[in-house]
Amino acid sequence: MDIARQTPEGDVPVGAVIYAPTGEILATATNRREADRDPTAHAEIIALRRAARRFSDGWRLSDCTAVVTLEPCSMCAGALVGARIGRIVFGAFEPRTGACGSVFDVVRDPAVLHKVEVSGGILEPECAALMTEFFELHR
């Protein structure tokens, strides 16, 4: 949540942290779509890129954990699976675009070759409050 609070003005406040199997933080990131004018600049994508540069197995983040304040969308869920992430932990469920069980279930689809452990709703009220506050100011 502290990372999400660092999101640039005008971007949806989402924070992501990638942990190594040892518990070491490999990368942190916030949403930057508006700031970077980049539709792929979601917190998860940026954190994956940064973590892959640091982790010893290159782009394969096997046994690593992604912690995100908001349920990943289909783009981010697909990227997390593609990076062979071991676990996804997220805060608030995303009822419009969530792809870890809310709208889609990209990470647990039977056709997906890499299986990911998913835990959702962790600190959900606090994470959801970040979203509510943001959208109350921007609508």
Coordinates of N, CA and C in Angstrom, one line a residue:
M1 N 0.8 -1.2 0.0 CA 0.0 0.0 0.0 C 0.9 1.3 0.0
D2 N 2.0 1.2 0.7 CA 2.9 2.3 0.6 C 3.4 2.6 -0.8
I3 N 3.7 1.6 -1.5 CA 4.1 1.8 -2.9 C 3.0 2.4 -3.7
A4 N 1.8 1.9 -3.6 CA 0.6 2.4 -4.3 C 0.4 3.9 -4.1
R5 N 0.7 4.3 -2.8 CA 0.6 5.8 -2.5 C 1.6 6.6 -3.2
Q6 N 2.6 6.0 -3.8 CA 3.6 6.8 -4.6 C 3.3 6.9 -6.0
T7 N 2.1 6.4 -6.4 CA 1.7 6.5 -7.8 C 1.6 8.0 -8.3
P8 N 2.1 8.3 -9.5 CA 2.1 9.6 -10.0 C 0.7 10.2 -10.0
E9 N 0.5 11.5 -9.9 CA -0.8 12.1 -9.9 C -1.5 11.8 -11.2
G10 N -2.7 11.4 -11.2 CA -3.5 11.1 -12.3 C -3.6 9.7 -12.7
D11 N -2.7 8.9 -12.2 CA -2.7 7.4 -12.5 C -3.4 6.7 -11.4
V12 N -4.1 5.6 -11.7 CA -4.8 4.8 -10.7 C -3.8 4.3 -9.7
P13 N -4.0 4.4 -8.4 CA -3.0 4.1 -7.4 C -2.9 2.5 -7.2
V14 N -2.1 1.9 -7.9 CA -1.8 0.5 -7.8 C -0.3 0.3 -7.6
G15 N 0.0 -0.5 -6.6 CA 1.4 -0.8 -6.3 C 1.7 -2.3 -6.4
A16 N 2.9 -2.6 -6.8 CA 3.3 -4.0 -7.0 C 4.7 -4.2 -6.4
V17 N 4.9 -5.3 -5.8 CA 6.2 -5.7 -5.3 C 6.4 -7.1 -5.7
I18 N 7.6 -7.4 -6.2 CA 8.0 -8.8 -6.5 C 9.1 -9.2 -5.5
Y19 N 8.8 -10.3 -4.9 CA 9.7 -10.9 -3.9 C 10.4 -12.1 -4.4
A20 N 11.7 -12.2 -4.1 CA 12.5 -13.5 -4.5 C 12.1 -14.6 -3.5
P21 N 12.4 -15.8 -3.8 CA 12.0 -16.9 -2.9 C 12.6 -16.7 -1.5
T22 N 13.7 -16.0 -1.4 CA 14.3 -15.7 -0.1 C 13.6 -14.7 0.7
G23 N 12.6 -14.0 0.1 CA 11.9 -12.9 0.7 C 12.5 -11.5 0.4
E24 N 13.6 -11.5 -0.3 CA 14.2 -10.2 -0.7 C 13.3 -9.5 -1.7
I25 N 13.2 -8.2 -1.6 CA 12.5 -7.5 -2.6 C 13.3 -7.3 -3.9
L26 N 12.8 -7.8 -5.0 CA 13.5 -7.7 -6.3 C 13.1 -6.4 -7.0
A27 N 11.8 -6.0 -6.8 CA 11.4 -4.8 -7.5 C 10.1 -4.3 -6.9
T28 N 9.9 -3.0 -7.1 CA 8.6 -2.3 -6.8 C 8.2 -1.4 -7.9
A29 N 6.9 -1.2 -8.1 CA 6.5 -0.3 -9.1 C 5.1 0.2 -8.8
T30 N 4.7 1.3 -9.5 CA 3.3 1.8 -9.4 C 2.8 1.9 -10.9
N31 N 1.5 2.1 -11.0 CA 0.9 2.4 -12.3 C 1.5 3.6 -12.8
R32 N 1.8 3.7 -14.1 CA 2.4 4.9 -14.8 C 1.8 5.1 -16.2
R33 N 0.6 4.6 -16.4 CA 0.0 4.7 -17.8 C -0.1 6.2 -18.2
E34 N -0.6 7.0 -17.4 CA -0.8 8.4 -17.7 C 0.5 9.1 -17.7
A35 N 1.4 8.9 -16.7 CA 2.6 9.6 -16.6 C 3.6 9.3 -17.8
D36 N 3.6 8.0 -18.2 CA 4.4 7.6 -19.3 C 3.8 7.5 -20.7
R37 N 2.5 7.8 -20.7 CA 1.7 7.7 -21.9 C 1.9 6.3 -22.6
D38 N 1.8 5.3 -21.7 CA 2.1 3.9 -22.1 C 1.0 3.0 -21.6
P39 N 0.2 2.4 -22.5 CA -0.9 1.5 -22.1 C -0.5 0.3 -21.4
T40 N 0.8 -0.1 -21.5 CA 1.3 -1.3 -20.8 C 2.0 -0.9 -19.5
A41 N 2.0 0.3 -19.1 CA 2.7 0.7 -17.9 C 1.9 0.5 -16.6
H42 N 1.4 -0.7 -16.5 CA 0.8 -1.1 -15.2 C 1.8 -1.5 -14.2
A43 N 1.5 -1.4 -12.9 CA 2.5 -1.7 -11.9 C 3.1 -3.1 -12.0
E44 N 2.3 -4.1 -12.3 CA 2.8 -5.4 -12.4 C 3.8 -5.6 -13.5
I45 N 3.5 -5.0 -14.7 CA 4.4 -5.1 -15.8 C 5.7 -4.5 -15.5
I46 N 5.7 -3.3 -15.0 CA 7.0 -2.6 -14.7 C 7.7 -3.3 -13.6
A47 N 7.1 -3.8 -12.6 CA 7.8 -4.6 -11.6 C 8.3 -5.9 -12.1
L48 N 7.6 -6.6 -13.0 CA 8.2 -7.8 -13.7 C 9.4 -7.5 -14.4
R49 N 9.4 -6.4 -15.2 CA 10.6 -6.1 -16.0 C 11.8 -5.8 -15.1
R50 N 11.6 -5.1 -14.0 CA 12.7 -4.8 -13.1 C 13.2 -6.0 -12.4
A51 N 12.2 -6.9 -11.9 CA 12.6 -8.1 -11.2 C 13.4 -9.0 -12.1
A52 N 13.0 -9.1 -13.3 CA 13.7 -10.1 -14.3 C 15.1 -9.7 -14.5
R53 N 15.4 -8.4 -14.4 CA 16.8 -7.9 -14.6 C 17.6 -8.3 -13.4
R54 N 17.0 -8.5 -12.2 CA 17.8 -8.8 -11.0 C 17.8 -10.3 -10.6
F55 N 16.8 -11.0 -11.1 CA 16.7 -12.4 -10.6 C 17.7 -13.3 -11.4
S56 N 18.2 -14.3 -10.7 CA 19.3 -15.1 -11.3 C 18.8 -16.0 -12.4
D57 N 17.5 -16.2 -12.6 CA 17.1 -17.1 -13.7 C 16.5 -16.3 -14.9
G58 N 17.0 -15.1 -15.0 CA 16.6 -14.2 -16.2 C 15.1 -13.9 -16.1
W59 N 14.4 -14.1 -17.1 CA 13.0 -13.7 -17.2 C 12.1 -14.7 -16.4
R60 N 12.6 -15.8 -16.0 CA 11.8 -16.8 -15.3 C 11.8 -16.5 -13.8
L61 N 10.7 -16.0 -13.3 CA 10.6 -15.7 -11.9 C 10.0 -16.8 -11.0
S62 N 10.5 -18.0 -11.3 CA 10.0 -19.2 -10.6 C 10.2 -19.0 -9.1
D63 N 9.2 -19.4 -8.4 CA 9.1 -19.4 -6.9 C 9.1 -18.0 -6.3
C64 N 9.0 -17.0 -7.2 CA 8.9 -15.6 -6.7 C 7.4 -15.3 -6.4
T65 N 7.2 -14.2 -5.7 CA 5.8 -13.8 -5.3 C 5.6 -12.4 -5.8
A66 N 4.5 -12.2 -6.4 CA 4.0 -10.8 -6.8 C 2.9 -10.4 -5.8
V67 N 3.1 -9.3 -5.2 CA 2.1 -8.7 -4.3 C 1.6 -7.4 -4.9
V68 N 0.3 -7.3 -5.1 CA -0.3 -6.2 -5.8 C -1.5 -5.7 -5.0
T69 N -1.8 -4.4 -5.0 CA -2.9 -3.9 -4.2 C -4.2 -4.1 -4.9
L70 N -4.2 -4.4 -6.2 CA -5.5 -4.6 -7.0 C -5.3 -5.9 -7.8
E71 N -6.4 -6.7 -7.9 CA -6.4 -7.9 -8.7 C -5.9 -7.6 -10.1
P72 N -4.9 -8.3 -10.6 CA -4.4 -8.1 -12.0 C -5.4 -8.2 -13.1
C73 N -5.3 -7.4 -14.1 CA -6.1 -7.5 -15.3 C -5.6 -8.6 -16.2
S74 N -6.2 -8.9 -17.3 CA -5.8 -10.0 -18.2 C -4.4 -9.8 -18.7
M75 N -4.0 -8.6 -19.1 CA -2.7 -8.4 -19.6 C -1.6 -8.7 -18.5
C76 N -1.9 -8.2 -17.3 CA -0.9 -8.4 -16.2 C -0.9 -9.9 -15.7
A77 N -2.1 -10.5 -15.6 CA -2.2 -11.9 -15.2 C -1.4 -12.8 -16.3
G78 N -1.6 -12.5 -17.5 CA -0.9 -13.2 -18.6 C 0.6 -13.0 -18.5
A79 N 1.1 -11.8 -18.2 CA 2.5 -11.6 -18.1 C 3.1 -12.3 -16.8
L80 N 2.3 -12.3 -15.7 CA 2.8 -13.0 -14.5 C 2.9 -14.5 -14.8
V81 N 1.9 -15.1 -15.5 CA 2.0 -16.5 -15.8 C 3.2 -16.7 -16.8
G82 N 3.4 -15.8 -17.8 CA 4.5 -15.9 -18.7 C 5.8 -15.8 -18.1
A83 N 5.9 -15.1 -17.0 CA 7.2 -15.0 -16.2 C 7.4 -16.1 -15.3
R84 N 6.4 -17.1 -15.2 CA 6.5 -18.2 -14.4 C 6.5 -17.9 -12.9
I85 N 5.8 -16.8 -12.6 CA 5.7 -16.4 -11.2 C 5.1 -17.5 -10.3
G86 N 5.6 -17.7 -9.1 CA 5.1 -18.8 -8.3 C 3.8 -18.5 -7.6
R87 N 3.6 -17.2 -7.2 CA 2.5 -16.9 -6.4 C 2.1 -15.4 -6.6
I88 N 0.8 -15.2 -6.6 CA 0.2 -13.9 -6.7 C -0.6 -13.6 -5.5
V89 N -0.4 -12.5 -4.8 CA -1.2 -12.1 -3.7 C -1.7 -10.7 -4.0
F90 N -3.0 -10.5 -3.9 CA -3.6 -9.2 -4.2 C -4.5 -8.8 -3.2
G91 N -4.8 -7.5 -3.1 CA -5.6 -6.9 -2.1 C -7.1 -6.8 -2.6
A92 N -7.4 -5.8 -3.3 CA -8.8 -5.6 -3.7 C -9.2 -6.4 -4.9
F93 N -10.4 -6.9 -5.0 CA -10.9 -7.6 -6.2 C -11.3 -6.5 -7.2
E94 N -11.1 -6.8 -8.5 CA -11.5 -5.8 -9.5 C -12.7 -6.4 -10.3
P95 N -13.9 -5.9 -10.0 CA -15.1 -6.5 -10.6 C -15.3 -6.2 -12.1
R96 N -14.5 -5.3 -12.6 CA -14.7 -5.0 -14.1 C -13.6 -5.7 -15.0
T97 N -12.4 -5.8 -14.5 CA -11.3 -6.3 -15.3 C -10.5 -7.3 -14.6
G98 N -10.8 -7.8 -13.5 CA -10.0 -8.7 -12.7 C -9.8 -10.1 -13.4
A99 N -8.6 -10.5 -13.5 CA -8.3 -11.8 -14.3 C -7.7 -12.8 -13.4
C100 N -7.9 -12.8 -12.1 CA -7.5 -13.8 -11.2 C -8.7 -14.4 -10.4
G101 N -9.9 -14.4 -11.1 CA -11.1 -15.0 -10.6 C -12.3 -14.1 -10.6
S102 N -12.2 -12.8 -10.7 CA -13.4 -11.9 -10.6 C -14.2 -12.0 -11.9
V103 N -13.5 -11.6 -13.0 CA -14.2 -11.6 -14.3 C -13.7 -12.7 -15.2
F104 N -12.3 -12.8 -15.2 CA -11.7 -13.9 -15.9 C -10.8 -14.7 -14.9
D105 N -10.3 -15.8 -15.3 CA -9.4 -16.5 -14.4 C -8.2 -17.0 -15.2
V106 N -7.5 -16.1 -15.8 CA -6.4 -16.3 -16.6 C -5.3 -17.3 -16.0
V107 N -5.1 -17.0 -14.7 CA -4.0 -17.8 -14.1 C -4.4 -19.2 -13.7
R108 N -5.6 -19.5 -13.6 CA -6.1 -20.9 -13.3 C -6.8 -21.6 -14.5
D109 N -6.7 -21.0 -15.6 CA -7.3 -21.6 -16.8 C -6.7 -23.0 -17.1
P110 N -7.4 -24.0 -17.4 CA -6.9 -25.3 -17.6 C -5.9 -25.4 -18.7
A111 N -6.0 -24.5 -19.7 CA -5.1 -24.5 -20.8 C -3.7 -23.8 -20.5
V112 N -3.6 -23.1 -19.4 CA -2.3 -22.5 -19.1 C -1.4 -23.6 -18.6
L113 N -0.2 -23.5 -19.1 CA 0.8 -24.6 -18.8 C 1.4 -24.3 -17.4
H114 N 1.6 -23.1 -17.0 CA 2.3 -22.8 -15.7 C 1.2 -22.5 -14.7
K115 N 1.2 -23.2 -13.6 CA 0.2 -23.0 -12.6 C 0.7 -22.1 -11.5
V116 N -0.1 -21.1 -11.1 CA 0.2 -20.1 -10.2 C -0.7 -20.2 -9.0
E117 N -0.1 -20.1 -7.8 CA -0.9 -20.0 -6.5 C -1.4 -18.6 -6.4
V118 N -2.7 -18.4 -6.1 CA -3.3 -17.1 -6.0 C -4.0 -16.9 -4.6
S119 N -3.8 -15.8 -4.0 CA -4.5 -15.4 -2.8 C -5.0 -14.0 -3.0
G120 N -6.3 -13.9 -2.9 CA -6.9 -12.5 -3.1 C -7.6 -12.1 -1.9
G121 N -7.9 -10.8 -1.8 CA -8.6 -10.2 -0.7 C -7.8 -9.9 0.5
I122 N -6.5 -9.9 0.4 CA -5.6 -9.6 1.5 C -5.6 -8.1 1.7
L123 N -5.9 -7.7 2.9 CA -6.1 -6.2 3.3 C -7.1 -5.6 2.3
E124 N -8.1 -6.3 1.9 CA -9.0 -5.8 0.9 C -9.6 -4.4 1.2
P125 N -10.2 -4.2 2.4 CA -10.8 -2.9 2.7 C -9.8 -1.7 2.5
E126 N -8.6 -1.9 3.0 CA -7.6 -0.9 2.8 C -7.2 -0.6 1.4
C127 N -7.0 -1.7 0.6 CA -6.7 -1.5 -0.8 C -7.8 -1.0 -1.6
A128 N -9.0 -1.4 -1.3 CA -10.2 -0.9 -2.0 C -10.4 0.6 -1.7
A129 N -10.0 1.0 -0.5 CA -10.2 2.4 -0.1 C -9.3 3.3 -1.0
L130 N -8.1 2.8 -1.3 CA -7.2 3.6 -2.2 C -7.9 3.9 -3.5
M131 N -8.6 2.9 -4.1 CA -9.3 3.0 -5.3 C -10.5 4.0 -5.2
T132 N -11.3 3.8 -4.1 CA -12.4 4.6 -3.9 C -12.0 6.1 -3.8
E133 N -11.0 6.4 -3.0 CA -10.5 7.8 -2.8 C -10.1 8.4 -4.2
F134 N -9.4 7.6 -5.0 CA -8.9 8.1 -6.3 C -10.1 8.4 -7.2
F135 N -11.0 7.5 -7.3 CA -12.1 7.7 -8.2 C -13.1 8.8 -7.7
E136 N -13.2 9.0 -6.5 CA -14.1 10.0 -5.9 C -13.5 11.4 -6.3
L137 N -12.2 11.5 -6.4 CA -11.6 12.8 -6.8 C -11.6 13.0 -8.3
H138 N -11.6 11.9 -9.1 CA -11.5 12.0 -10.5 C -12.8 11.8 -11.3
R139 N -13.9 11.8 -10.6 CA -15.2 11.6 -11.3 C -16.1 12.7 -11.0

